[in-house]
Coordinates of C-alpha atoms (C1' of nucleotides) in Angstrom, one line a residue:
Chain A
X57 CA -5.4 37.3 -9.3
X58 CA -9.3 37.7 -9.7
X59 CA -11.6 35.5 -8.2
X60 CA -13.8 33.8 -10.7
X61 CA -17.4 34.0 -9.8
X62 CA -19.5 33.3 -12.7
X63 CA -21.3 29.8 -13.0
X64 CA -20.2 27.5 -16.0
X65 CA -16.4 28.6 -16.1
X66 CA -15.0 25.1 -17.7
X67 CA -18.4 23.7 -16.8
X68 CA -18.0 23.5 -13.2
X69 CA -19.5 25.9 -10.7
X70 CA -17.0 28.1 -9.6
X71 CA -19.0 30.3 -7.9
X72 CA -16.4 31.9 -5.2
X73 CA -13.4 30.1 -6.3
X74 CA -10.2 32.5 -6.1
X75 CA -7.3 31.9 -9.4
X76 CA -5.0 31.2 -6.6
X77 CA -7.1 28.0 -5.6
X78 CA -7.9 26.8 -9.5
X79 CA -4.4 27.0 -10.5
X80 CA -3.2 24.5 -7.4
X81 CA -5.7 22.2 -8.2
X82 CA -4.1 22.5 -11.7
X83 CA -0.9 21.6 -9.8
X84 CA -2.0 18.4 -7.9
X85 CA -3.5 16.9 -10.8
X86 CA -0.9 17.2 -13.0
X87 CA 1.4 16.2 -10.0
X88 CA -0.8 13.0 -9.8
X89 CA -1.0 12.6 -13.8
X90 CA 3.0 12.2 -13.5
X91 CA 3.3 10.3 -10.4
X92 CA 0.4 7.7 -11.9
X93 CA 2.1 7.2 -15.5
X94 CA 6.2 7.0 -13.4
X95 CA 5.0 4.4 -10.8
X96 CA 1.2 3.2 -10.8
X97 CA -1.1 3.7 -7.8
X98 CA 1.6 3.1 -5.3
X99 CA 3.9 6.0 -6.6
X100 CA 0.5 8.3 -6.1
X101 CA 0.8 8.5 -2.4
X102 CA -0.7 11.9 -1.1
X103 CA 2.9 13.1 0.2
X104 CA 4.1 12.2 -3.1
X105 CA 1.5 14.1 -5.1
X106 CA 2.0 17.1 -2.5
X107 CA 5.5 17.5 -2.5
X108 CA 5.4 17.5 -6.4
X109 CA 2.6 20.0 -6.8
X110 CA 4.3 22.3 -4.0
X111 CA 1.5 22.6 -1.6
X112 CA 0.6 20.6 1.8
X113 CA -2.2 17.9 2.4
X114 CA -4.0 20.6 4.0
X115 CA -4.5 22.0 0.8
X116 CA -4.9 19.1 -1.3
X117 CA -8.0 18.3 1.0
X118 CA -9.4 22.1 0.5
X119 CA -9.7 21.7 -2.9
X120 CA -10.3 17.4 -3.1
X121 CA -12.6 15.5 -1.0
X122 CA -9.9 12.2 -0.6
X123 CA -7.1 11.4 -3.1
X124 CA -8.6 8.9 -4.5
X125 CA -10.7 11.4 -6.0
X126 CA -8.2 12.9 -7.4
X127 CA -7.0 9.8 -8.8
X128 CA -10.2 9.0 -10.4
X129 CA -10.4 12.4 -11.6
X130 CA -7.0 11.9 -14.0
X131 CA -8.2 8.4 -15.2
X132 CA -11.3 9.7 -16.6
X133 CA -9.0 11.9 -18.2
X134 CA -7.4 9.2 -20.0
X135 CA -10.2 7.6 -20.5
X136 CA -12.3 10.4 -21.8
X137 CA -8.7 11.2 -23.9
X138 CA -9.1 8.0 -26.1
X139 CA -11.9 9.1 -27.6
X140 CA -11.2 11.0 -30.8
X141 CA -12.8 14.7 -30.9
X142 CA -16.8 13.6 -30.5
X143 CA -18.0 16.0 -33.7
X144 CA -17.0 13.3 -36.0
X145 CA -19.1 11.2 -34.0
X146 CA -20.8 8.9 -37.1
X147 CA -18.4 9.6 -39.5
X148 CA -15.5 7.8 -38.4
X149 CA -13.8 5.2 -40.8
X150 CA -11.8 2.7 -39.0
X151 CA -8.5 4.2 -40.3
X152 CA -9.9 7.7 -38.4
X153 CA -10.0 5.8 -35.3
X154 CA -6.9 3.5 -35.2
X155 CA -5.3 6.9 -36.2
X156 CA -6.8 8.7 -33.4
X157 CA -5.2 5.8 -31.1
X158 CA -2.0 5.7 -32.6
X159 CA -2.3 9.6 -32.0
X160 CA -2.8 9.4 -28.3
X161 CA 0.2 7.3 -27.4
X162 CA 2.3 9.4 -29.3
X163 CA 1.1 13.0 -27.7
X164 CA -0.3 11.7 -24.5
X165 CA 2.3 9.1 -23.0
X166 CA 1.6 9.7 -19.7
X167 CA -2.5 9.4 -20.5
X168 CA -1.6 6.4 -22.3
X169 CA 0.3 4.7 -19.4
X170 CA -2.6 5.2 -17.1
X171 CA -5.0 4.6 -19.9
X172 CA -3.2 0.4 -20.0
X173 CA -2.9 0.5 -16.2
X174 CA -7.1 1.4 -15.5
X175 CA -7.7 -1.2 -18.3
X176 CA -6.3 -4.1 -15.5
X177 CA -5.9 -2.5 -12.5
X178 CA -9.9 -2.0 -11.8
X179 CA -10.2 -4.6 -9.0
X180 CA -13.6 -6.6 -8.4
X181 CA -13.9 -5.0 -5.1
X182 CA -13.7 -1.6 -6.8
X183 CA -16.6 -2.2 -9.1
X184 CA -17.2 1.4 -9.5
X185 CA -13.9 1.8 -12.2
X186 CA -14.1 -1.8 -12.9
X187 CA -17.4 -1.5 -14.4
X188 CA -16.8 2.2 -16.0
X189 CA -14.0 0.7 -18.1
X190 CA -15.9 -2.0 -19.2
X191 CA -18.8 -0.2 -20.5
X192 CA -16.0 2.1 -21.9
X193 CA -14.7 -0.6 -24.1
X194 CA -17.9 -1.8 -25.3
X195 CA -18.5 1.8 -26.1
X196 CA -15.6 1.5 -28.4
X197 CA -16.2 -1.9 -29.7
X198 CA -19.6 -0.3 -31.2
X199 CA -18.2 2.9 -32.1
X200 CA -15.4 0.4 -34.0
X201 CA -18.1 -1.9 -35.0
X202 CA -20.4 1.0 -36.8
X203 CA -17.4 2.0 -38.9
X204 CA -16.4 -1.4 -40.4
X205 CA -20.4 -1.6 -40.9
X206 CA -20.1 1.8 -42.5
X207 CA -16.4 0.8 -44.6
X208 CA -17.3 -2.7 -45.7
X209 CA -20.7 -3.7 -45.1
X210 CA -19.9 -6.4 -42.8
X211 CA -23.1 -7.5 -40.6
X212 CA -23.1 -6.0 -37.5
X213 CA -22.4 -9.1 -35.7
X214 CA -19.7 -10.0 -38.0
X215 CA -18.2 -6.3 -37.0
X216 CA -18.8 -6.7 -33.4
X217 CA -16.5 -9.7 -33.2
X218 CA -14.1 -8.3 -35.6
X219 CA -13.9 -4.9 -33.5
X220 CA -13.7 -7.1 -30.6
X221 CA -10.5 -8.9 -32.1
X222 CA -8.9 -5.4 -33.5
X223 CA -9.3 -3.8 -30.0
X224 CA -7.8 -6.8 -28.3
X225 CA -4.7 -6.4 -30.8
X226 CA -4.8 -2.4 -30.4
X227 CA -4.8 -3.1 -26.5
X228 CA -2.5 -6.0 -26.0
X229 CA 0.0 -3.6 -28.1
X230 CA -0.7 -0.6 -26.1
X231 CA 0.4 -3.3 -22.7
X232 CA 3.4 -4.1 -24.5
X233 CA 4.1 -0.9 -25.2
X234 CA 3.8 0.1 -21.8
X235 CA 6.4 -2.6 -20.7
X236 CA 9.2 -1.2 -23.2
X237 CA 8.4 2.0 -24.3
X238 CA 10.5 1.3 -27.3
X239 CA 8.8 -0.8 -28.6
X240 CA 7.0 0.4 -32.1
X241 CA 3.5 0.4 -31.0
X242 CA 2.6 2.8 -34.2
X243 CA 4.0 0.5 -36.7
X244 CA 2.3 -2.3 -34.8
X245 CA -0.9 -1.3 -34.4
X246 CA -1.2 -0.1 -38.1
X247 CA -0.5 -3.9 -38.9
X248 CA -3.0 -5.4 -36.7
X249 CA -5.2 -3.1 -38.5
X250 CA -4.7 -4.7 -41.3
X251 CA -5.7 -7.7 -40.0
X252 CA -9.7 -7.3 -38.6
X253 CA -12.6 -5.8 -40.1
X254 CA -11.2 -4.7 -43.9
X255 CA -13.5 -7.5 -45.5
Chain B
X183 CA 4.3 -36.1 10.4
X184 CA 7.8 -37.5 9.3
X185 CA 10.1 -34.6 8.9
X186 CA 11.5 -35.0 5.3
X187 CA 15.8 -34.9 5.6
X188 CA 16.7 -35.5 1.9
X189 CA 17.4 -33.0 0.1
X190 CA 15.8 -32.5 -3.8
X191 CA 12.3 -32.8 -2.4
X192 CA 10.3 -30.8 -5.2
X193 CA 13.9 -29.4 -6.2
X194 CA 14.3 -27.6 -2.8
X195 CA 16.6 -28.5 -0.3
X196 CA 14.8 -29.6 2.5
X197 CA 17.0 -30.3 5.6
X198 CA 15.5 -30.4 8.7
X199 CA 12.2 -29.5 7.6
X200 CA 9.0 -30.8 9.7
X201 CA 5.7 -31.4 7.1
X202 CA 3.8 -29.1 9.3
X203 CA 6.2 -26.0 7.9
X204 CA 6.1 -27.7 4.9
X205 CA 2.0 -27.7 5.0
X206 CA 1.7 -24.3 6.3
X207 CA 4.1 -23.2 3.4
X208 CA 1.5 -24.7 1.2
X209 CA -1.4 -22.9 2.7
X210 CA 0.5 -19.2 2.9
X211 CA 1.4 -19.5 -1.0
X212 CA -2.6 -20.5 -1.9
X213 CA -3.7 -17.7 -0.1
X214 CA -1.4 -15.5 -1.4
X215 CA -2.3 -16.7 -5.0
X216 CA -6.1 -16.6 -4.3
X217 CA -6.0 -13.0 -3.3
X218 CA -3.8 -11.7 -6.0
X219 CA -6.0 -13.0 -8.5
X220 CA -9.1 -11.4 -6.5
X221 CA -8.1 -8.2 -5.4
X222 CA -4.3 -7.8 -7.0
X223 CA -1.9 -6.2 -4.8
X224 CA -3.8 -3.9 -2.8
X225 CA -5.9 -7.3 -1.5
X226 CA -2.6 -9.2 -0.5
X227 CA -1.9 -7.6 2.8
X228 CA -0.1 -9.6 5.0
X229 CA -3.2 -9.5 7.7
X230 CA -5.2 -10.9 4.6
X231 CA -2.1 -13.9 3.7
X232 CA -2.7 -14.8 6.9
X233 CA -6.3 -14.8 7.8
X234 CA -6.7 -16.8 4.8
X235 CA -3.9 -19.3 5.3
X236 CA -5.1 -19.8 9.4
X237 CA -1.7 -18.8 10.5
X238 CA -0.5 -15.6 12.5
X239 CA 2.7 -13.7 11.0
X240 CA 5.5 -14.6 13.0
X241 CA 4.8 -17.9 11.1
X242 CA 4.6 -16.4 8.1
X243 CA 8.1 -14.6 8.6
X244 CA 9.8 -18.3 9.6
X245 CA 8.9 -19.6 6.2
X246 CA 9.2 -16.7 4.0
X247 CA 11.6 -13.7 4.3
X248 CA 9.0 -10.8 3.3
X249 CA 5.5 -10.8 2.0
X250 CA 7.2 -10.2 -1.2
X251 CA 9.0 -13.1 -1.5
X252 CA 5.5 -14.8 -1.3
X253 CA 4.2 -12.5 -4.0
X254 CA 6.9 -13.1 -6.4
X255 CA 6.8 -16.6 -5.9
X256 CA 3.0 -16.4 -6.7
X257 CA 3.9 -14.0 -9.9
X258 CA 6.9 -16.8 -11.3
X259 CA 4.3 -19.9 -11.0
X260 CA 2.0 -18.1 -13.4
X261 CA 4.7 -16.7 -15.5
X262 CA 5.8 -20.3 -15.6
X263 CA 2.4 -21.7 -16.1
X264 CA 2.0 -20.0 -19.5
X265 CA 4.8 -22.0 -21.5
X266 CA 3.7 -25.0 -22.4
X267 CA 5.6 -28.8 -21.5
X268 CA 9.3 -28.0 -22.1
X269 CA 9.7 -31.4 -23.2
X270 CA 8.0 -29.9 -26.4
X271 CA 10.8 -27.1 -26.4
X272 CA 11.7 -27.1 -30.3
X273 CA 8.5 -29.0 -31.9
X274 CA 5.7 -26.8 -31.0
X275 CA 3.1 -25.8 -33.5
X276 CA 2.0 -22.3 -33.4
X277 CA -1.5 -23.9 -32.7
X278 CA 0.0 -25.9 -30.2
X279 CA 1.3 -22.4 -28.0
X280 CA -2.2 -21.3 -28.8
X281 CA -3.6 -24.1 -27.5
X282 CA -1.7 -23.8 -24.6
X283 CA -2.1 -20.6 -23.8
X284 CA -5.7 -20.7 -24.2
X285 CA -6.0 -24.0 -22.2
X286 CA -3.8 -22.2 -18.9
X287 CA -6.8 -19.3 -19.4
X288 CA -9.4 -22.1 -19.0
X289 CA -7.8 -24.7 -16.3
X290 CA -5.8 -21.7 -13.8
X291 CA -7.8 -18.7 -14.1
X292 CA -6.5 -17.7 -10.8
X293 CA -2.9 -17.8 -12.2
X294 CA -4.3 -16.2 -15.7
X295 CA -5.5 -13.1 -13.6
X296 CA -2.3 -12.5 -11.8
X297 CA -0.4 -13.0 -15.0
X298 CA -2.4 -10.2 -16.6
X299 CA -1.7 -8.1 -13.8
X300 CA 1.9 -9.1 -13.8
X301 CA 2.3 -7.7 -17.3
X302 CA 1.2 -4.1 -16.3
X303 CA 2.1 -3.9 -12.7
X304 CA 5.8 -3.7 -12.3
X305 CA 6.8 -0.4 -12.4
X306 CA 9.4 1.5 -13.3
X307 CA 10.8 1.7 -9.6
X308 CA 10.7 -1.8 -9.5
X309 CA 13.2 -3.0 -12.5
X310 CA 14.0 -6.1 -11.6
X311 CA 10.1 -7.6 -12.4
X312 CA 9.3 -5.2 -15.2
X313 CA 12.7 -6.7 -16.6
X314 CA 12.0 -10.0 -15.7
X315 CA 8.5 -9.5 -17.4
X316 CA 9.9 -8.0 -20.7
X317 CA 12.6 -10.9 -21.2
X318 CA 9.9 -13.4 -20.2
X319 CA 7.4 -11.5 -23.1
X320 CA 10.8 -11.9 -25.5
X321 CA 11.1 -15.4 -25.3
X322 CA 7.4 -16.1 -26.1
X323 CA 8.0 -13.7 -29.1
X324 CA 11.1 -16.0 -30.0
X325 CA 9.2 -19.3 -29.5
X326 CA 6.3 -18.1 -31.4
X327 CA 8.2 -17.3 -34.4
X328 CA 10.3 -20.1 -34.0
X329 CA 7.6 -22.0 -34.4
X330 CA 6.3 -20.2 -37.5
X331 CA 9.3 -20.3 -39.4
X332 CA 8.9 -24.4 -38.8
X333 CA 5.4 -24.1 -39.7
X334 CA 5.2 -21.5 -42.9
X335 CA 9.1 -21.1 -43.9
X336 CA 8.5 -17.5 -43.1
X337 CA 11.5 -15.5 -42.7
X338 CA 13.0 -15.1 -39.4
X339 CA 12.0 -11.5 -39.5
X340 CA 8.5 -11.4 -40.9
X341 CA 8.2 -14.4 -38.3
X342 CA 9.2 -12.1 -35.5
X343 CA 6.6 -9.4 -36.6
X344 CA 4.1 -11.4 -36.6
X345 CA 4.7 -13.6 -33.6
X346 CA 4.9 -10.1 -32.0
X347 CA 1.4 -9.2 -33.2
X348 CA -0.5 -12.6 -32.1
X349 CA 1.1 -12.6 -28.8
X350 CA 0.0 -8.3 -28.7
X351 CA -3.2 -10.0 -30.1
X352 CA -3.5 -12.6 -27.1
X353 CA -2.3 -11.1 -24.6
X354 CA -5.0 -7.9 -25.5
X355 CA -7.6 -10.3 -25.5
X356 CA -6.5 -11.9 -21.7
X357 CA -6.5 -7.9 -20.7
X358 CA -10.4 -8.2 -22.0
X359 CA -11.2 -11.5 -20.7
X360 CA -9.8 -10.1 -17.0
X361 CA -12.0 -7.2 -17.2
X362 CA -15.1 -9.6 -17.5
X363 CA -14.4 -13.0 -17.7
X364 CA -17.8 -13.8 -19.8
X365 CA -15.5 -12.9 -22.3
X366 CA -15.3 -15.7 -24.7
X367 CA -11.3 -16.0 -24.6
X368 CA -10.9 -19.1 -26.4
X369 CA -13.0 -18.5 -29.0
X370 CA -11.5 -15.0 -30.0
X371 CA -7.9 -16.4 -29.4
X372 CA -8.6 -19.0 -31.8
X373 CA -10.1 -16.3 -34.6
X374 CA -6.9 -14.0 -33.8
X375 CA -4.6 -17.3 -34.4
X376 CA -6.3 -17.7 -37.7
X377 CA -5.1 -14.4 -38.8
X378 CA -1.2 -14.1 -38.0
X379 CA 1.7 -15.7 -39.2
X380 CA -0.1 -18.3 -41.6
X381 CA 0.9 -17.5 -44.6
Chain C
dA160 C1' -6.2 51.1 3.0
dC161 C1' -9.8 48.1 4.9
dC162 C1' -12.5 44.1 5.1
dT163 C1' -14.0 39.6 4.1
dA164 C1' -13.5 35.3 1.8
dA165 C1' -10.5 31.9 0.2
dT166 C1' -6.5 29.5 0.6
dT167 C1' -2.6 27.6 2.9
dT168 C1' 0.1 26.1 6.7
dG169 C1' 1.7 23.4 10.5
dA170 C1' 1.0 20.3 13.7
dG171 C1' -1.2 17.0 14.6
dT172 C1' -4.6 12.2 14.7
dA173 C1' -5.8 7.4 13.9
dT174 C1' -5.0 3.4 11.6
dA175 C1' -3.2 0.1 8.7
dC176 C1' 0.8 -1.9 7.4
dA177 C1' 5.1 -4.9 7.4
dC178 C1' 7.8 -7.0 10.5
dT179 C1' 10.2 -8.7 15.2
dC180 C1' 11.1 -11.7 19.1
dA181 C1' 10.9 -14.6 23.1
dA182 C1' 8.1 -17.9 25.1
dA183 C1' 4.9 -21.6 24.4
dT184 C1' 3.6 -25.5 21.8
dT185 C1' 4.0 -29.1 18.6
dA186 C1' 6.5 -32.4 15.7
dG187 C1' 9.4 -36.1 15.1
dA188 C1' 12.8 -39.7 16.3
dG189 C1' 14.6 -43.1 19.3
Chain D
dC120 C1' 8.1 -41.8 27.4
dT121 C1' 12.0 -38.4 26.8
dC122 C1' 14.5 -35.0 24.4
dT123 C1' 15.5 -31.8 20.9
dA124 C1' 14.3 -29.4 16.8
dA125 C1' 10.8 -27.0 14.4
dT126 C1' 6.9 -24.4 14.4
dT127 C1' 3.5 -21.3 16.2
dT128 C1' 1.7 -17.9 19.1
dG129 C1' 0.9 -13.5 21.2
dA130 C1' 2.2 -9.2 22.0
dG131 C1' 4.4 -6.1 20.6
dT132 C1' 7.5 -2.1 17.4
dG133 C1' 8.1 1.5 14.1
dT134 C1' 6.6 3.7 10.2
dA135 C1' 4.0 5.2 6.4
dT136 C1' -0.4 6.5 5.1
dA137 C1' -4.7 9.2 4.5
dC138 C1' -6.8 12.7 6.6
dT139 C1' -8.2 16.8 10.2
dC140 C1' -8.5 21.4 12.0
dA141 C1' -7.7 25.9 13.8
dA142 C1' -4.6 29.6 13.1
dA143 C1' -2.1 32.3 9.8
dT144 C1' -1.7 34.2 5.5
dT145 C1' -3.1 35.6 0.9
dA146 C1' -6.4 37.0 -2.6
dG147 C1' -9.7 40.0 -4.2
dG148 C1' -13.0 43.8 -4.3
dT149 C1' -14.3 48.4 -3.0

DNA sequence: ACCTAATTTGAGTATACACTCAAATTAGAG
DNA sequence: CTCTAATTTGAGTGTATACTCAAATTAGGT
């Protein structure tokens, strides 16, 4: 196992950081990806989260400053997962994007689940995440909004509320979804499509 | 203070019960409810129940078994406060269970909040109110498309689909309205109504 | 192989949490 | 006012939780 010691490796500094050390941190957040998406916050307990990823909270706290770091650390990853691949950025149809939704609770399940959880479970005394996943969504209202301008010429308030209304479908699917995972979110959420913004 | 010693006060059987319990009762259950809707879970610690309600736990424990009897009993008003009047049961309009359900947003925000919550926060481990969730969600679905059929002749089956995708719709739109509650929520309920299960 | 840096372990610490229980106090009726 | 039942208090208990820290072990380079 080599130690890594060149800046920029993934774009963080890993300046003196042995493989040994990056592949448990590997381990605990995937152990807290799976424990977040099987039971919510209070399934993430940091013996939990240990005794998945195989190591002791010694460990854990050589490598995280406090769980909930590592917590916040897998829902930016959901968050930041949503989003289709950035270099289409201003070329997106609303199609692409629904798609691109669609796409992510099919390949990313566990994502997903903690993608519907951070949407609600922000509290106002956290208003840290509470306010990151607000200005999340009204990042993807506009980026919504700029493609129905783009596929119908609506006016841009006109798309606002009518990418407002299709993410409130997309979402309120995605919750149901997340309380029966049976349920056909795909076939769903390509109706409520239908529905906003094709004017 | 008269002890009440009938029983089918408020459709509880109330033998031997002073109105200072009673009261106290009362005051545990608002504080419970109050700090649900403000902090969810986390914020309902027992210390917090009590603080709030001006009594000290052993109090708390001679009226209510555990601290999550409390919670559920919180969780099953606002589940309860959604559907409208069951005297209606059978004659609602679908604008009528709109109206309703935007009018429980406006008049019990706090129970709105925790409702929100409610639909994402029972976990897997905890199957008897992620159950008791779903069935709840499955009778809306059932009312809602009930009431399209009446309203549209729709078939039942389109009805279902559809009723499924305004209450995804709704329900999407509460998650929003939670995250900021400037969130116009009537108004975009009442442009989502407008777009399923009117034909 | 040696040496040093990084990582991991094991054994704690402190605190918050849900809950208990017997004595004290209050409520309620006659 | 007396008496009994109900309620409340105060002082705990036990446990789970997040986190610490020094010693032991492993990783990595020469």
């Amino acid at each position: 196992m080599g130690a890594i010691r060149w800046p920029g490796y993934e774009g963080e500094a890993h300046v003196g950081r042995y493989q040994a050390g990056i592949e448990t941190e590997a381990r605990i957040i995937d152990a807290t990806r799976s424990l977040l998406a099987e039971g919510g916050l209070e399934a993430a307990t940091l013996k939990a989260i240990c005794d998945r990823a195989e190591v002791r909270a010694g460990s854990f706290y050589n490598l995280f400053g406090s769980k909930e770091e590592a917590i916040l650390q897998v829902v930016r990853e959901a968050i930041d997962a949503v989003d289709p691949d950035p270099t289409h950025a201003g070329t997106d149809t609303v199609d692409d994007l629904v798609a691109a939704y669609i796409r992510f609770f099919e390949e990313e399940p566990q994502l997903a689940r903690i993608y519907v959880l951070a949407g609600v479970a922000g509290e106002p005394s956290d208003n840290g995440s509470r306010r990151r996943f607000l200005r999340h969504h009204e990042t993807r209202v506009e980026r919504f909004a700029d493609a129905m301008v783009r596929d119908t010429g609506l006016t841009e308030q006109d798309a606002e509320v009518q990418a407002e209304l299709l993410l409130g479908a997309l979402d309120g699917l995605a919750v149901r979804w997340a309380l029966d995972t049976e349920f056909a979110f795909a076939a769903y959420a390509k109706l409520a499509r239908e529905r906003f913004g094709t004017e």
